[in-house]
Coordinates of C-alpha atoms in Angstrom, one line a residue:
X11 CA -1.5 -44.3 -13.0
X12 CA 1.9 -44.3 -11.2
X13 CA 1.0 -47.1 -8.9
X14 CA 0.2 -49.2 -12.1
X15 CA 3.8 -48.2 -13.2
X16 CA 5.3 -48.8 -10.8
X17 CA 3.8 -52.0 -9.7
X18 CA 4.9 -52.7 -13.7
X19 CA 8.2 -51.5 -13.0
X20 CA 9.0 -54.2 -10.1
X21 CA 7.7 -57.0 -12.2
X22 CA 10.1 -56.0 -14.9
X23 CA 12.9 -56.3 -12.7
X24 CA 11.6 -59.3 -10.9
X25 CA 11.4 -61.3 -14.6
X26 CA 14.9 -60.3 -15.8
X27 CA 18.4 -60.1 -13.9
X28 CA 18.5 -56.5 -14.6
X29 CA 17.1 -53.8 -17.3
X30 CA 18.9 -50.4 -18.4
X31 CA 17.0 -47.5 -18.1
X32 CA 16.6 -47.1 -21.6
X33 CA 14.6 -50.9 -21.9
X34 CA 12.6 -49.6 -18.5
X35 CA 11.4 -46.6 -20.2
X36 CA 10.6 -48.6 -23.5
X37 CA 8.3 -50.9 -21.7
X38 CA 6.6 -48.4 -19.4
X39 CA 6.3 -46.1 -22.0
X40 CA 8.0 -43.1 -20.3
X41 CA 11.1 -41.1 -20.3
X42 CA 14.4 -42.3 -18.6
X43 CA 14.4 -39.4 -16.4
X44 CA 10.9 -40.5 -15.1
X45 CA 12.3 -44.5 -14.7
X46 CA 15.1 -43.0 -12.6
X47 CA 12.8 -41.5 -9.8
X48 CA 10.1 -44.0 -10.3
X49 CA 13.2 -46.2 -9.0
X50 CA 13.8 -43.7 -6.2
X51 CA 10.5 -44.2 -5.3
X52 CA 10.8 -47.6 -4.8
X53 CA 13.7 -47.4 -3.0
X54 CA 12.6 -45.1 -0.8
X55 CA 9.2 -47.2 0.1
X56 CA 11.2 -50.2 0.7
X57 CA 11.4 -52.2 -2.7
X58 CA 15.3 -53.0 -2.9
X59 CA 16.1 -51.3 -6.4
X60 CA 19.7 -51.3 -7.2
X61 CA 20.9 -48.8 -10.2
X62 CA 24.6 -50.5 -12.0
X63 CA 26.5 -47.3 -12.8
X64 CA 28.6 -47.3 -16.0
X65 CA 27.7 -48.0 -20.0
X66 CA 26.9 -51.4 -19.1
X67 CA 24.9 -50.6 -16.2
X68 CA 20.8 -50.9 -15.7
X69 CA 18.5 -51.4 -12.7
X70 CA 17.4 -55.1 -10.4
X71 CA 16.6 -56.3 -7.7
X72 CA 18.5 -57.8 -5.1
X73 CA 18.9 -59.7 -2.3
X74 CA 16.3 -62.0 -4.1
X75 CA 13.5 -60.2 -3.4
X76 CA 10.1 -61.6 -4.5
X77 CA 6.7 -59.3 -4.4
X78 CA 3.4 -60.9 -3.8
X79 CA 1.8 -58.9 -6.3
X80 CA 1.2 -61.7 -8.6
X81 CA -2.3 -62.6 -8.6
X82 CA -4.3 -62.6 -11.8
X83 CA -7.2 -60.5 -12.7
X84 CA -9.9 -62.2 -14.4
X85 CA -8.9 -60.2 -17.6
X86 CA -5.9 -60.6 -17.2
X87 CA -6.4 -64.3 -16.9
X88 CA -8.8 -64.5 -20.4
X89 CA -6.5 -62.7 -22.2
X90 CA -3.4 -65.0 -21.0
X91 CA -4.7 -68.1 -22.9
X92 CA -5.0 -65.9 -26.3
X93 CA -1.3 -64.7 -25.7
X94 CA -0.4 -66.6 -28.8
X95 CA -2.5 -64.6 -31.0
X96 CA -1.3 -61.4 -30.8
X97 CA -3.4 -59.5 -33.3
X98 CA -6.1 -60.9 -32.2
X99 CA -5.8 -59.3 -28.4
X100 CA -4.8 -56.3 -30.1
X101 CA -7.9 -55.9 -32.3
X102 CA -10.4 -57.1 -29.0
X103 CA -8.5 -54.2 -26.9
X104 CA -7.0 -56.6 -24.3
X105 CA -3.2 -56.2 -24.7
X106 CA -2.3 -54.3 -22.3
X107 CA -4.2 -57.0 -19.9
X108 CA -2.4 -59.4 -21.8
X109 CA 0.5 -58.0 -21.1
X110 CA 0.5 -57.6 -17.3
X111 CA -0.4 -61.1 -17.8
X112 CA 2.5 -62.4 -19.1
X113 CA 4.4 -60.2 -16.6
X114 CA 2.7 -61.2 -13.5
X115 CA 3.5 -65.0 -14.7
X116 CA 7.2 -64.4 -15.4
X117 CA 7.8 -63.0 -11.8
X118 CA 6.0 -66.1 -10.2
X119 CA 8.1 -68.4 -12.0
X120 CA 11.2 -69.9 -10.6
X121 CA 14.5 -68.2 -11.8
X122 CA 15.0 -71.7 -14.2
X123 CA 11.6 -71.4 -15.9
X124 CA 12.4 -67.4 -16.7
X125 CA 13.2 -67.6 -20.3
X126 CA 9.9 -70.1 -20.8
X127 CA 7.8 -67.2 -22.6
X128 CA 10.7 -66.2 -25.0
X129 CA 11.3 -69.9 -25.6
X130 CA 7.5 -70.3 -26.5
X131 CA 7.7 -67.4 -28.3
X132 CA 10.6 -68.5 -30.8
X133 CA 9.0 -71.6 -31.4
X134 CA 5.4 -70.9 -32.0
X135 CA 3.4 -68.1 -33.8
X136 CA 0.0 -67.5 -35.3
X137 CA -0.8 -65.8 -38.5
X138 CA -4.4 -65.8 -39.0
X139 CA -5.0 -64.0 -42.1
X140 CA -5.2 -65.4 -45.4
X141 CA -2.2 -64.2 -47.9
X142 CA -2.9 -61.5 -50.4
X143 CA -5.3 -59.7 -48.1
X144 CA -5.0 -56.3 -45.8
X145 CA -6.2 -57.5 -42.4
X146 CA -9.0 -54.7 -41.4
X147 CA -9.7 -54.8 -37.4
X148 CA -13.5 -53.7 -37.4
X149 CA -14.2 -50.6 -35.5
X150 CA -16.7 -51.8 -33.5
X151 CA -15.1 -55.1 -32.5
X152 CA -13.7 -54.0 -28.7
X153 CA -17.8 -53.2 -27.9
X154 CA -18.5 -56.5 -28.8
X155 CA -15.5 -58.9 -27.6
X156 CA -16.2 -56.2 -24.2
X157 CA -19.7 -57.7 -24.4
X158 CA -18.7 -61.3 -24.9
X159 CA -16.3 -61.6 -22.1
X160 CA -19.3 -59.8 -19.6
X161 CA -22.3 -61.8 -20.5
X162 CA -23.9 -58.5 -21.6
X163 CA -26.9 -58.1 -24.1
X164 CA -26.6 -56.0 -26.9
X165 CA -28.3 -53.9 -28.9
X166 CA -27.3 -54.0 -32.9
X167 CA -27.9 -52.7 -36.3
X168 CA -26.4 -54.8 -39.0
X169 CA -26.2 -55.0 -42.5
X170 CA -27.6 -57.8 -43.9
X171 CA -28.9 -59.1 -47.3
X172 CA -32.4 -57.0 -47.4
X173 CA -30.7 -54.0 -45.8
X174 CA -30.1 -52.9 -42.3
X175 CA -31.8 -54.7 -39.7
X176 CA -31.9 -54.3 -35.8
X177 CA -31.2 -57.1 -33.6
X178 CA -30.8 -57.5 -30.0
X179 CA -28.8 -59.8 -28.9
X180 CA -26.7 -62.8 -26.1
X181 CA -23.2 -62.6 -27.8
X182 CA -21.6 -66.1 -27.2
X183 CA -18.5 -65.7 -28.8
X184 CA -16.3 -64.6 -31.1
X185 CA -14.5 -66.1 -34.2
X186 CA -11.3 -65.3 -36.3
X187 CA -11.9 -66.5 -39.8
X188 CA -8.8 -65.8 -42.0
X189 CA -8.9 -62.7 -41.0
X190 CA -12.4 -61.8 -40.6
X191 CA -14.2 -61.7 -37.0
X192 CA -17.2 -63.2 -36.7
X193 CA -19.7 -63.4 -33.7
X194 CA -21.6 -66.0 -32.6
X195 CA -25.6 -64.8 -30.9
X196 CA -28.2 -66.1 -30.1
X197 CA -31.5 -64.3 -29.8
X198 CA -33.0 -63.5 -26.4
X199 CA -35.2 -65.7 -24.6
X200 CA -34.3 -69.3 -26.1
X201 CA -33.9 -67.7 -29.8
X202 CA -31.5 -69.6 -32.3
X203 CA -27.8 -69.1 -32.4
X204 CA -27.0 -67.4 -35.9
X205 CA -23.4 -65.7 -37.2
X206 CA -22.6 -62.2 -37.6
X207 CA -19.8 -60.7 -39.3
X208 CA -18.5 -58.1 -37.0
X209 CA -17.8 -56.0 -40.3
X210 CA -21.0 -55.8 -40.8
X211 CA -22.7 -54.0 -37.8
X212 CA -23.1 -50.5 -37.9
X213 CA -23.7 -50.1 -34.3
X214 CA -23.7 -52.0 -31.1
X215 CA -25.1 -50.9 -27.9
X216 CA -24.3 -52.8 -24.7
X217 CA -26.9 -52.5 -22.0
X218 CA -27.0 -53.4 -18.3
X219 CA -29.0 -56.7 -18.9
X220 CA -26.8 -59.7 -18.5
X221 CA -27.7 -63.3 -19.8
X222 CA -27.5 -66.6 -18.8
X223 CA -25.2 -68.7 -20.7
X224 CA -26.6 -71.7 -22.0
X225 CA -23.5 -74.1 -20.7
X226 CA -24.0 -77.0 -23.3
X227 CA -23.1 -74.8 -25.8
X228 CA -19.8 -75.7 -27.3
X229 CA -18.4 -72.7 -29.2
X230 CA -15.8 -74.8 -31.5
X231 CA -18.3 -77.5 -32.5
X232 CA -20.9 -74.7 -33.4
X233 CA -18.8 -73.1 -35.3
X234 CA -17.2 -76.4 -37.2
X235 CA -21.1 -77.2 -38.2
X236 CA -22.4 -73.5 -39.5
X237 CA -19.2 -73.4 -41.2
X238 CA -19.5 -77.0 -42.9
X239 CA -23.3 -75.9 -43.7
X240 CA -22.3 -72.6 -44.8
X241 CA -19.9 -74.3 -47.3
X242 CA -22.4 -76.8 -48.5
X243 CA -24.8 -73.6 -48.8
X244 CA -23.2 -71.8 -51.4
X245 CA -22.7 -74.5 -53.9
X246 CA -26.1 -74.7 -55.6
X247 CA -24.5 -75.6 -59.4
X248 CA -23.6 -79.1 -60.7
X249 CA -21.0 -79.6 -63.6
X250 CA -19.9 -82.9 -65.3
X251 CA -15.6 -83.0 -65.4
X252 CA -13.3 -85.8 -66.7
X253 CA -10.2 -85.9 -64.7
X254 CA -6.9 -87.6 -65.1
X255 CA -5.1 -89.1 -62.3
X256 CA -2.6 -86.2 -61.3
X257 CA -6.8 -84.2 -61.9
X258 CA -8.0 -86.1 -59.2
X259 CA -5.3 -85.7 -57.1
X260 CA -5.3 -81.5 -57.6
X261 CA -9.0 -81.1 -57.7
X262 CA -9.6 -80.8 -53.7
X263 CA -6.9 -77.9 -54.0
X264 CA -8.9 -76.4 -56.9
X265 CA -12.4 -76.9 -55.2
X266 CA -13.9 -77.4 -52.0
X267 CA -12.1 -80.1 -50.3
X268 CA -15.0 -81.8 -48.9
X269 CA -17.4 -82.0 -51.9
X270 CA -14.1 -83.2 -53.8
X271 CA -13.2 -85.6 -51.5
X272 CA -16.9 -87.0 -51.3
X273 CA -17.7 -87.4 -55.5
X274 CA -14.1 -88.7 -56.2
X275 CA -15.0 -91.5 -53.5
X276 CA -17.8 -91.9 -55.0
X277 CA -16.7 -92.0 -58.6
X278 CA -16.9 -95.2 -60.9
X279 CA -13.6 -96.9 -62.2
X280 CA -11.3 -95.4 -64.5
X281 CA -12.3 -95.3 -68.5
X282 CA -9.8 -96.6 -71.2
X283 CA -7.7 -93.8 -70.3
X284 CA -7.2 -93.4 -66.9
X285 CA -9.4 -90.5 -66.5
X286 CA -12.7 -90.2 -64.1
X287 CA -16.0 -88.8 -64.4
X288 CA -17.7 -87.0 -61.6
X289 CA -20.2 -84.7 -61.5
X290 CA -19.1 -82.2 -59.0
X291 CA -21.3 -79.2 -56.8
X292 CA -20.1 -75.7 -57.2
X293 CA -21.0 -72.3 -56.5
X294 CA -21.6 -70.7 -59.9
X295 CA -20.5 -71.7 -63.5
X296 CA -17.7 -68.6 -63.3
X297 CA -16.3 -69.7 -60.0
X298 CA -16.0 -73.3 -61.6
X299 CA -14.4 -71.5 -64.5
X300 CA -12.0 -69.9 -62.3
X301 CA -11.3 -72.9 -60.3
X302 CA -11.2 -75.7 -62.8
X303 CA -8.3 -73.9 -64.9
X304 CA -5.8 -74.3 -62.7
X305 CA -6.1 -78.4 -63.6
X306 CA -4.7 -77.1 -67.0
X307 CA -4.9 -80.3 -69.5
X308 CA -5.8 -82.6 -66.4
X309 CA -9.5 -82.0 -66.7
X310 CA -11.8 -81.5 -69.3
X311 CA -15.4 -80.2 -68.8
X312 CA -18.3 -82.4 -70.4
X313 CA -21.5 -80.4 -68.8
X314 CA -22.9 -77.4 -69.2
X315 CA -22.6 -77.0 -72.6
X316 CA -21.7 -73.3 -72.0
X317 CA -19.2 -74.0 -69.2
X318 CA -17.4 -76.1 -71.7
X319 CA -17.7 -73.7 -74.5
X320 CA -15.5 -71.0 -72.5
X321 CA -12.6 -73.8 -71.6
X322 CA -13.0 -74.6 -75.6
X323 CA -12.0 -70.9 -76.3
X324 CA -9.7 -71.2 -73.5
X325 CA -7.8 -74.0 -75.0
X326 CA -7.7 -71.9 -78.7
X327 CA -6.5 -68.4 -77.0
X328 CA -3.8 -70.4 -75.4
X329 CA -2.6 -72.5 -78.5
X330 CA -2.8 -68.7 -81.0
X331 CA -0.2 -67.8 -77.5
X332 CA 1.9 -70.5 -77.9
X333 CA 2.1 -71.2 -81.7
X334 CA 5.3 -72.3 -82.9

């Protein structure tokens, strides 16, 4: 544990001109009282530690001294190329590898390049989940992504439609989906590859078994086609809309993009009026209720009879609201 610290410590020092002992103890997670012999320590094994006396004072290196200890662990490498997310590494259990990461990197660089992570950092961040919703980091998610990165077969109970199920599966990889983790399996021995919501499982069960990756499997493009199918999936109703032209331009906002983009190319010319008829696939007549009003006066509904009969009482709540 104090080799890791201190190891920790002379990356630190290597990264930055020079660190109080307050920021030392910060980062390592440890009193100042423990920083200032952690730096006698080094001093006294040969790592050239200088301590600034005085308010403005702090601890670094000099004489330009570079350590070797640099190279990259292959966790520590993985998590690197997620750096950007931090959340994400968080939830998976791999910041602290991410971290020593990013540390190992900064002392390697050259003294020009030194600011380059907090340059990055100012000018780019993710924020994967959607607005309006608490972010939940499922509790079993650092078994799986732990079985992802290893190759590892798994044992799992899952909760799906028909109740709980058992499962055992080659986790490929994982997905974050607005906020929700998915995992991408395929069953043993030349199975299918199916989704999981991570959520979902109840329990997972690594075992020593390891499997052979299929290497023609593309994680991004898998994901892009269950996720286009899935979408296509869940709109099993049809209803008949008139839109006018600022309707057509807000209905892929209102809708699924795709299946608006895909009838209003396909839609006839405009009537008399400007307006265009579609007939448009959606999940359920009270989704398309829910969806469709935000088009206010810019769409009217023409089939089912009963989908039109609730924006028909719509339209005479609203005008006993607004009578003047």
């Amino acid at each position: 544990m104090r080799a890791a610290r201190l190891i920790k410590m002379v990356l630190l020092l290597q990264s930055r001109p020079s660190m109080t002992a307050a920021e030392l103890a910060q980062e390592l997670e440890v009193s100042e009282r423990t920083v200032t012999r952690d730096a006698q320590a080094l001093s006294e094994a040969g790592v050239p530690v200088y301590a600034d006396r005085g308010r403005a004072g702090g601890y670094r290196l000099i004489g330009g001294y570079r350590t070797r200890l640099t190279g990259l662990a292959r966790s520590e490498a993985e998590a690197l190329f997620l750096s950007g997310v931090p959340g994400a590494l968080r939830e998976m259990g791999l910041e602290d590898a991410a971290s020593a990461a990013r540390l190992k990197v900064s002392a390697a660089l050259l003294p020009s390049l030194s600011d380059a992570s907090r340059s990055a950092a100012q000018r780019f961040h993710l924020d994967a989940p959607n607005w309006f919703a608490e972010p939940k980091s499922p509790e079993l998610l650092p078994a799986v992504a732990d079985a992802v990165w290893d190759d590892r077969r798994v044992g799992a109970r899952y909760r799906g439609r028909e109740g709980e199920v058992e499962r055992d599966l080659e986790p490929y990889g994982l997905v974050l989906k607005a906020g929700v983790w998915y995992l991408c399996a395929r069953v043993p021995d030349g199975g299918s590859f199916r989704v999981y919501r991570i959520d979902r499982f109840t329990a997972v069960t690594a075992g020593e078994a390891r499997f052979e990756r299929d290497e023609e499997f593309d994680l991004p493009g898998f994901w892009e086609e269950r996720a286009e199918q899935f979408a296509r999936s869940i709109l099993r109703a049809e209803v008949v809309v008139r839109l006018s032209g600022a309707g057509a331009r807000g209905l892929p906002y209102a809708v699924d993009p795709a299946a608006a983009r895909e009838v209003l190319a396909a839609a006839g010319p405009p009537d008399g009026d400007g307006w265009v008829t579609v007939t448009l696939p959606v999940e359920s007549e009270e989704v398309a209720h829910a969806q469709l009003a935000s088009l206010g006066p810019e769409v009217e509904v023409l089939a089912p009879e009963s989908l039109r009969a609730r924006f028909a009482g719509d339209a005479v709540r609203l005008g006993r609201l607004y009578k003047t």
